């Protein structure tokens, strides 16, 4: 089975994004997948310095000393990366973006800056609940995967969920369950 890492970019650890993650995790584990969850809000992760100093040490891709050292080995071993985030101003949260920027240090291990090939899933909760609301993040996600050479394994957008607990009973949870059971 696959090794899957979940990068939870939500600052609310028990919010609506957590509901999506919990449903995914439970069902993916039923299929025998190995899941590693990183709650980024609880981690000490600094922004990328843009120094191009990464990739020189295969055991420690980035020169910065912070909690990314926990993520790098799991990321490199993972077959699938799940990006989980609430929508913040029609994008992913700063917590998730910061980690993603720092993953460049792994690409720096290759002379051509080639990223490791992965499958990817997007799970997103948002206040807005119309198709146009998700267009900017869909564009970002698809562009990101195209440039990384990653395979889109699925994306679930749960709209109309702003208050903590609004995700309960949301139809997107069934979609997440089906997605997790399909991989």
PDB file of C-alpha atoms in Angstrom:
ATOM      1  CA  UNK A   1       0.000   0.000   0.000  1.00  0.00           C
ATOM      2  CA  UNK A   2       0.965   3.643  -0.254  1.00  0.00           C
ATOM      3  CA  UNK A   3       2.702   5.946   2.174  1.00  0.00           C
ATOM      4  CA  UNK A   4       0.654   9.112   2.509  1.00  0.00           C
ATOM      5  CA  UNK A   5       1.519  12.358   4.248  1.00  0.00           C
ATOM      6  CA  UNK A   6      -1.143  14.867   5.144  1.00  0.00           C
ATOM      7  CA  UNK A   7      -0.048  18.474   5.476  1.00  0.00           C
ATOM      8  CA  UNK A   8      -2.754  20.128   7.573  1.00  0.00           C
ATOM      9  CA  UNK A   9      -2.504  23.865   6.991  1.00  0.00           C
ATOM     10  CA  UNK A  10      -5.437  24.778   9.196  1.00  0.00           C
ATOM     11  CA  UNK A  11      -4.740  26.945  12.230  1.00  0.00           C
ATOM     12  CA  UNK A  12      -7.855  25.451  13.870  1.00  0.00           C
ATOM     13  CA  UNK A  13      -6.876  21.919  14.814  1.00  0.00           C
ATOM     14  CA  UNK A  14     -10.473  20.867  15.422  1.00  0.00           C
ATOM     15  CA  UNK A  15     -12.082  22.889  12.652  1.00  0.00           C
ATOM     16  CA  UNK A  16     -13.740  21.918   9.405  1.00  0.00           C
ATOM     17  CA  UNK A  17     -10.519  20.972   7.644  1.00  0.00           C
ATOM     18  CA  UNK A  18      -9.913  18.483  10.466  1.00  0.00           C
ATOM     19  CA  UNK A  19     -13.266  16.885   9.636  1.00  0.00           C
ATOM     20  CA  UNK A  20     -12.140  16.348   6.054  1.00  0.00           C
ATOM     21  CA  UNK A  21      -8.782  14.998   7.218  1.00  0.00           C
ATOM     22  CA  UNK A  22     -10.293  12.633   9.795  1.00  0.00           C
ATOM     23  CA  UNK A  23     -12.658  11.144   7.221  1.00  0.00           C
ATOM     24  CA  UNK A  24      -9.852  10.722   4.710  1.00  0.00           C
ATOM     25  CA  UNK A  25      -7.435   9.257   7.241  1.00  0.00           C
ATOM     26  CA  UNK A  26      -9.892   6.723   8.671  1.00  0.00           C
ATOM     27  CA  UNK A  27     -10.884   5.425   5.257  1.00  0.00           C
ATOM     28  CA  UNK A  28      -7.379   5.397   3.759  1.00  0.00           C
ATOM     29  CA  UNK A  29      -6.171   3.412   6.787  1.00  0.00           C
ATOM     30  CA  UNK A  30      -8.992   0.909   6.159  1.00  0.00           C
ATOM     31  CA  UNK A  31      -7.410   0.313   2.754  1.00  0.00           C
ATOM     32  CA  UNK A  32      -4.058  -0.365   4.424  1.00  0.00           C
ATOM     33  CA  UNK A  33      -2.311   2.905   3.600  1.00  0.00           C
ATOM     34  CA  UNK A  34       0.299   4.234   6.017  1.00  0.00           C
ATOM     35  CA  UNK A  35      -0.664   7.789   7.042  1.00  0.00           C
ATOM     36  CA  UNK A  36       1.553  10.454   8.583  1.00  0.00           C
ATOM     37  CA  UNK A  37      -0.251  13.631   9.617  1.00  0.00           C
ATOM     38  CA  UNK A  38       1.516  16.930  10.217  1.00  0.00           C
ATOM     39  CA  UNK A  39      -0.489  19.644  11.973  1.00  0.00           C
ATOM     40  CA  UNK A  40       1.531  22.581  10.723  1.00  0.00           C
ATOM     41  CA  UNK A  41       0.036  25.102  13.157  1.00  0.00           C
ATOM     42  CA  UNK A  42       1.727  23.290  16.041  1.00  0.00           C
ATOM     43  CA  UNK A  43       5.106  23.149  14.328  1.00  0.00           C
ATOM     44  CA  UNK A  44       7.993  25.612  14.351  1.00  0.00           C
ATOM     45  CA  UNK A  45       8.575  26.190  10.642  1.00  0.00           C
ATOM     46  CA  UNK A  46      10.293  29.256   9.232  1.00  0.00           C
ATOM     47  CA  UNK A  47       9.743  30.692   5.751  1.00  0.00           C
ATOM     48  CA  UNK A  48      12.120  29.864   2.923  1.00  0.00           C
ATOM     49  CA  UNK A  49      15.188  32.111   2.826  1.00  0.00           C
ATOM     50  CA  UNK A  50      15.616  31.811  -0.930  1.00  0.00           C
ATOM     51  CA  UNK A  51      19.285  31.088  -0.286  1.00  0.00           C
ATOM     52  CA  UNK A  52      19.666  28.104  -2.635  1.00  0.00           C
ATOM     53  CA  UNK A  53      21.634  26.496   0.188  1.00  0.00           C
ATOM     54  CA  UNK A  54      19.548  23.339   0.325  1.00  0.00           C
ATOM     55  CA  UNK A  55      20.156  19.914  -1.087  1.00  0.00           C
ATOM     56  CA  UNK A  56      23.774  19.640  -0.060  1.00  0.00           C
ATOM     57  CA  UNK A  57      23.200  17.222   2.811  1.00  0.00           C
ATOM     58  CA  UNK A  58      20.953  14.297   1.790  1.00  0.00           C
ATOM     59  CA  UNK A  59      19.889  13.742   5.407  1.00  0.00           C
ATOM     60  CA  UNK A  60      19.048  17.388   6.040  1.00  0.00           C
ATOM     61  CA  UNK A  61      17.888  19.069   2.825  1.00  0.00           C
ATOM     62  CA  UNK A  62      17.545  22.624   4.216  1.00  0.00           C
ATOM     63  CA  UNK A  63      20.120  24.669   6.108  1.00  0.00           C
ATOM     64  CA  UNK A  64      17.497  25.957   8.555  1.00  0.00           C
ATOM     65  CA  UNK A  65      17.090  24.208  11.898  1.00  0.00           C
ATOM     66  CA  UNK A  66      13.366  23.837  12.546  1.00  0.00           C
ATOM     67  CA  UNK A  67      10.542  21.306  12.422  1.00  0.00           C
ATOM     68  CA  UNK A  68      10.819  20.812   8.666  1.00  0.00           C
ATOM     69  CA  UNK A  69      13.421  18.198   9.624  1.00  0.00           C
ATOM     70  CA  UNK A  70      10.458  16.045  10.716  1.00  0.00           C
ATOM     71  CA  UNK A  71       8.612  16.548   7.420  1.00  0.00           C
ATOM     72  CA  UNK A  72      11.458  16.014   4.940  1.00  0.00           C
ATOM     73  CA  UNK A  73      11.977  12.251   5.462  1.00  0.00           C
ATOM     74  CA  UNK A  74       8.244  11.520   5.458  1.00  0.00           C
ATOM     75  CA  UNK A  75       7.797  13.644   2.332  1.00  0.00           C
ATOM     76  CA  UNK A  76      10.630  11.925   0.499  1.00  0.00           C
ATOM     77  CA  UNK A  77       9.235   8.473   1.332  1.00  0.00           C
ATOM     78  CA  UNK A  78       5.623   9.377   0.581  1.00  0.00           C
ATOM     79  CA  UNK A  79       3.826   8.196  -2.518  1.00  0.00           C
ATOM     80  CA  UNK A  80       0.966  10.632  -1.962  1.00  0.00           C
ATOM     81  CA  UNK A  81       0.828  14.141  -0.513  1.00  0.00           C
ATOM     82  CA  UNK A  82      -2.485  15.435   0.814  1.00  0.00           C
ATOM     83  CA  UNK A  83      -2.755  19.214   0.958  1.00  0.00           C
ATOM     84  CA  UNK A  84      -5.433  20.122   3.496  1.00  0.00           C
ATOM     85  CA  UNK A  85      -6.363  23.727   4.127  1.00  0.00           C
ATOM     86  CA  UNK A  86      -9.197  26.084   4.736  1.00  0.00           C
ATOM     87  CA  UNK A  87      -9.491  28.725   2.058  1.00  0.00           C
ATOM     88  CA  UNK A  88      -7.853  31.975   3.147  1.00  0.00           C
ATOM     89  CA  UNK A  89      -8.385  34.810   0.703  1.00  0.00           C
ATOM     90  CA  UNK A  90      -8.952  32.351  -2.175  1.00  0.00           C
ATOM     91  CA  UNK A  91      -5.767  30.415  -1.532  1.00  0.00           C
ATOM     92  CA  UNK A  92      -4.167  27.976   0.895  1.00  0.00           C
ATOM     93  CA  UNK A  93      -3.100  29.149   4.350  1.00  0.00           C
ATOM     94  CA  UNK A  94       0.300  30.643   5.088  1.00  0.00           C
ATOM     95  CA  UNK A  95       1.136  27.582   7.193  1.00  0.00           C
ATOM     96  CA  UNK A  96       0.736  25.254   4.207  1.00  0.00           C
ATOM     97  CA  UNK A  97       2.374  27.628   1.725  1.00  0.00           C
ATOM     98  CA  UNK A  98       5.405  28.013   4.001  1.00  0.00           C
ATOM     99  CA  UNK A  99       5.923  24.254   4.170  1.00  0.00           C
ATOM    100  CA  UNK A 100       5.440  23.865   0.454  1.00  0.00           C
ATOM    101  CA  UNK A 101       8.019  26.561  -0.257  1.00  0.00           C
ATOM    102  CA  UNK A 102      10.471  24.781   2.024  1.00  0.00           C
ATOM    103  CA  UNK A 103      10.036  21.502   0.128  1.00  0.00           C
ATOM    104  CA  UNK A 104      12.135  23.117  -2.614  1.00  0.00           C
ATOM    105  CA  UNK A 105      15.178  22.064  -0.580  1.00  0.00           C
ATOM    106  CA  UNK A 106      14.413  18.471  -1.593  1.00  0.00           C
ATOM    107  CA  UNK A 107      14.377  19.477  -5.276  1.00  0.00           C
ATOM    108  CA  UNK A 108      17.758  21.131  -4.697  1.00  0.00           C
ATOM    109  CA  UNK A 109      19.223  17.673  -4.103  1.00  0.00           C
ATOM    110  CA  UNK A 110      18.912  17.175  -7.875  1.00  0.00           C
ATOM    111  CA  UNK A 111      21.179  19.149 -10.226  1.00  0.00           C
ATOM    112  CA  UNK A 112      18.134  19.995 -12.374  1.00  0.00           C
ATOM    113  CA  UNK A 113      15.926  20.865  -9.388  1.00  0.00           C
ATOM    114  CA  UNK A 114      13.626  17.984 -10.210  1.00  0.00           C
ATOM    115  CA  UNK A 115      10.933  17.379  -7.626  1.00  0.00           C
ATOM    116  CA  UNK A 116      10.207  13.801  -6.568  1.00  0.00           C
ATOM    117  CA  UNK A 117       7.143  12.481  -8.388  1.00  0.00           C
ATOM    118  CA  UNK A 118       4.077  12.144  -6.187  1.00  0.00           C
ATOM    119  CA  UNK A 119       0.361  11.689  -6.315  1.00  0.00           C
ATOM    120  CA  UNK A 120      -1.514  14.586  -4.730  1.00  0.00           C
ATOM    121  CA  UNK A 121      -4.910  15.269  -3.179  1.00  0.00           C
ATOM    122  CA  UNK A 122      -6.458  18.606  -2.226  1.00  0.00           C
ATOM    123  CA  UNK A 123      -8.905  18.832   0.676  1.00  0.00           C
ATOM    124  CA  UNK A 124     -10.321  22.303   1.320  1.00  0.00           C
ATOM    125  CA  UNK A 125     -13.006  23.815   3.507  1.00  0.00           C
ATOM    126  CA  UNK A 126     -14.361  27.280   2.777  1.00  0.00           C
ATOM    127  CA  UNK A 127     -17.037  29.743   3.796  1.00  0.00           C
ATOM    128  CA  UNK A 128     -18.101  30.411   0.203  1.00  0.00           C
ATOM    129  CA  UNK A 129     -20.243  27.819  -1.460  1.00  0.00           C
ATOM    130  CA  UNK A 130     -20.405  28.522  -5.170  1.00  0.00           C
ATOM    131  CA  UNK A 131     -18.329  27.222  -8.067  1.00  0.00           C
ATOM    132  CA  UNK A 132     -16.626  30.578  -8.667  1.00  0.00           C
ATOM    133  CA  UNK A 133     -15.437  30.612  -5.061  1.00  0.00           C
ATOM    134  CA  UNK A 134     -13.085  27.690  -5.685  1.00  0.00           C
ATOM    135  CA  UNK A 135     -11.824  28.732  -9.138  1.00  0.00           C
ATOM    136  CA  UNK A 136      -8.657  30.510  -7.901  1.00  0.00           C
ATOM    137  CA  UNK A 137      -7.540  27.575  -5.755  1.00  0.00           C
ATOM    138  CA  UNK A 138      -8.383  25.061  -8.477  1.00  0.00           C
ATOM    139  CA  UNK A 139      -6.224  27.044 -10.889  1.00  0.00           C
ATOM    140  CA  UNK A 140      -3.370  27.215  -8.358  1.00  0.00           C
ATOM    141  CA  UNK A 141      -3.601  23.505  -7.521  1.00  0.00           C
ATOM    142  CA  UNK A 142      -3.685  22.357 -11.146  1.00  0.00           C
ATOM    143  CA  UNK A 143      -0.817  24.676 -12.099  1.00  0.00           C
ATOM    144  CA  UNK A 144       1.247  23.497  -9.132  1.00  0.00           C
ATOM    145  CA  UNK A 145       0.805  19.845 -10.065  1.00  0.00           C
ATOM    146  CA  UNK A 146       1.590  20.522 -13.714  1.00  0.00           C
ATOM    147  CA  UNK A 147       4.841  22.262 -12.836  1.00  0.00           C
ATOM    148  CA  UNK A 148       5.846  19.607 -10.292  1.00  0.00           C
ATOM    149  CA  UNK A 149       4.926  16.741 -12.591  1.00  0.00           C
ATOM    150  CA  UNK A 150       2.622  15.297  -9.943  1.00  0.00           C
ATOM    151  CA  UNK A 151      -0.553  13.307 -10.564  1.00  0.00           C
ATOM    152  CA  UNK A 152      -3.865  14.711  -9.355  1.00  0.00           C
ATOM    153  CA  UNK A 153      -5.569  11.899  -7.436  1.00  0.00           C
ATOM    154  CA  UNK A 154      -8.529  14.047  -6.442  1.00  0.00           C
ATOM    155  CA  UNK A 155      -9.734  17.260  -4.951  1.00  0.00           C
ATOM    156  CA  UNK A 156     -12.610  17.894  -2.579  1.00  0.00           C
ATOM    157  CA  UNK A 157     -13.926  21.386  -1.901  1.00  0.00           C
ATOM    158  CA  UNK A 158     -16.395  21.745   0.963  1.00  0.00           C
ATOM    159  CA  UNK A 159     -18.148  25.098   0.801  1.00  0.00           C
ATOM    160  CA  UNK A 160     -20.490  26.740   3.289  1.00  0.00           C
ATOM    161  CA  UNK A 161     -18.443  25.725   6.334  1.00  0.00           C
ATOM    162  CA  UNK A 162     -17.141  28.679   8.292  1.00  0.00           C
ATOM    163  CA  UNK A 163     -18.017  27.961  11.917  1.00  0.00           C
ATOM    164  CA  UNK A 164     -16.263  25.149  13.749  1.00  0.00           C
ATOM    165  CA  UNK A 165     -18.385  22.029  13.340  1.00  0.00           C
ATOM    166  CA  UNK A 166     -20.183  23.180  10.176  1.00  0.00           C
ATOM    167  CA  UNK A 167     -18.575  20.267   8.320  1.00  0.00           C
ATOM    168  CA  UNK A 168     -20.632  17.734  10.289  1.00  0.00           C
ATOM    169  CA  UNK A 169     -22.989  15.974   7.884  1.00  0.00           C
ATOM    170  CA  UNK A 170     -21.635  17.891   4.884  1.00  0.00           C
ATOM    171  CA  UNK A 171     -21.963  15.953   1.592  1.00  0.00           C
ATOM    172  CA  UNK A 172     -18.250  16.501   0.886  1.00  0.00           C
ATOM    173  CA  UNK A 173     -17.436  14.020   3.672  1.00  0.00           C
ATOM    174  CA  UNK A 174     -18.961  11.230   1.597  1.00  0.00           C
ATOM    175  CA  UNK A 175     -16.860  12.364  -1.370  1.00  0.00           C
ATOM    176  CA  UNK A 176     -13.740  12.285   0.830  1.00  0.00           C
ATOM    177  CA  UNK A 177     -14.633   8.787   2.015  1.00  0.00           C
ATOM    178  CA  UNK A 178     -15.047   7.553  -1.557  1.00  0.00           C
ATOM    179  CA  UNK A 179     -11.784   9.167  -2.614  1.00  0.00           C
ATOM    180  CA  UNK A 180      -9.856   7.610   0.287  1.00  0.00           C
ATOM    181  CA  UNK A 181     -11.296   4.183  -0.459  1.00  0.00           C
ATOM    182  CA  UNK A 182     -10.467   4.503  -4.163  1.00  0.00           C
ATOM    183  CA  UNK A 183      -6.718   4.938  -3.799  1.00  0.00           C
TER     184      UNK A 183
END
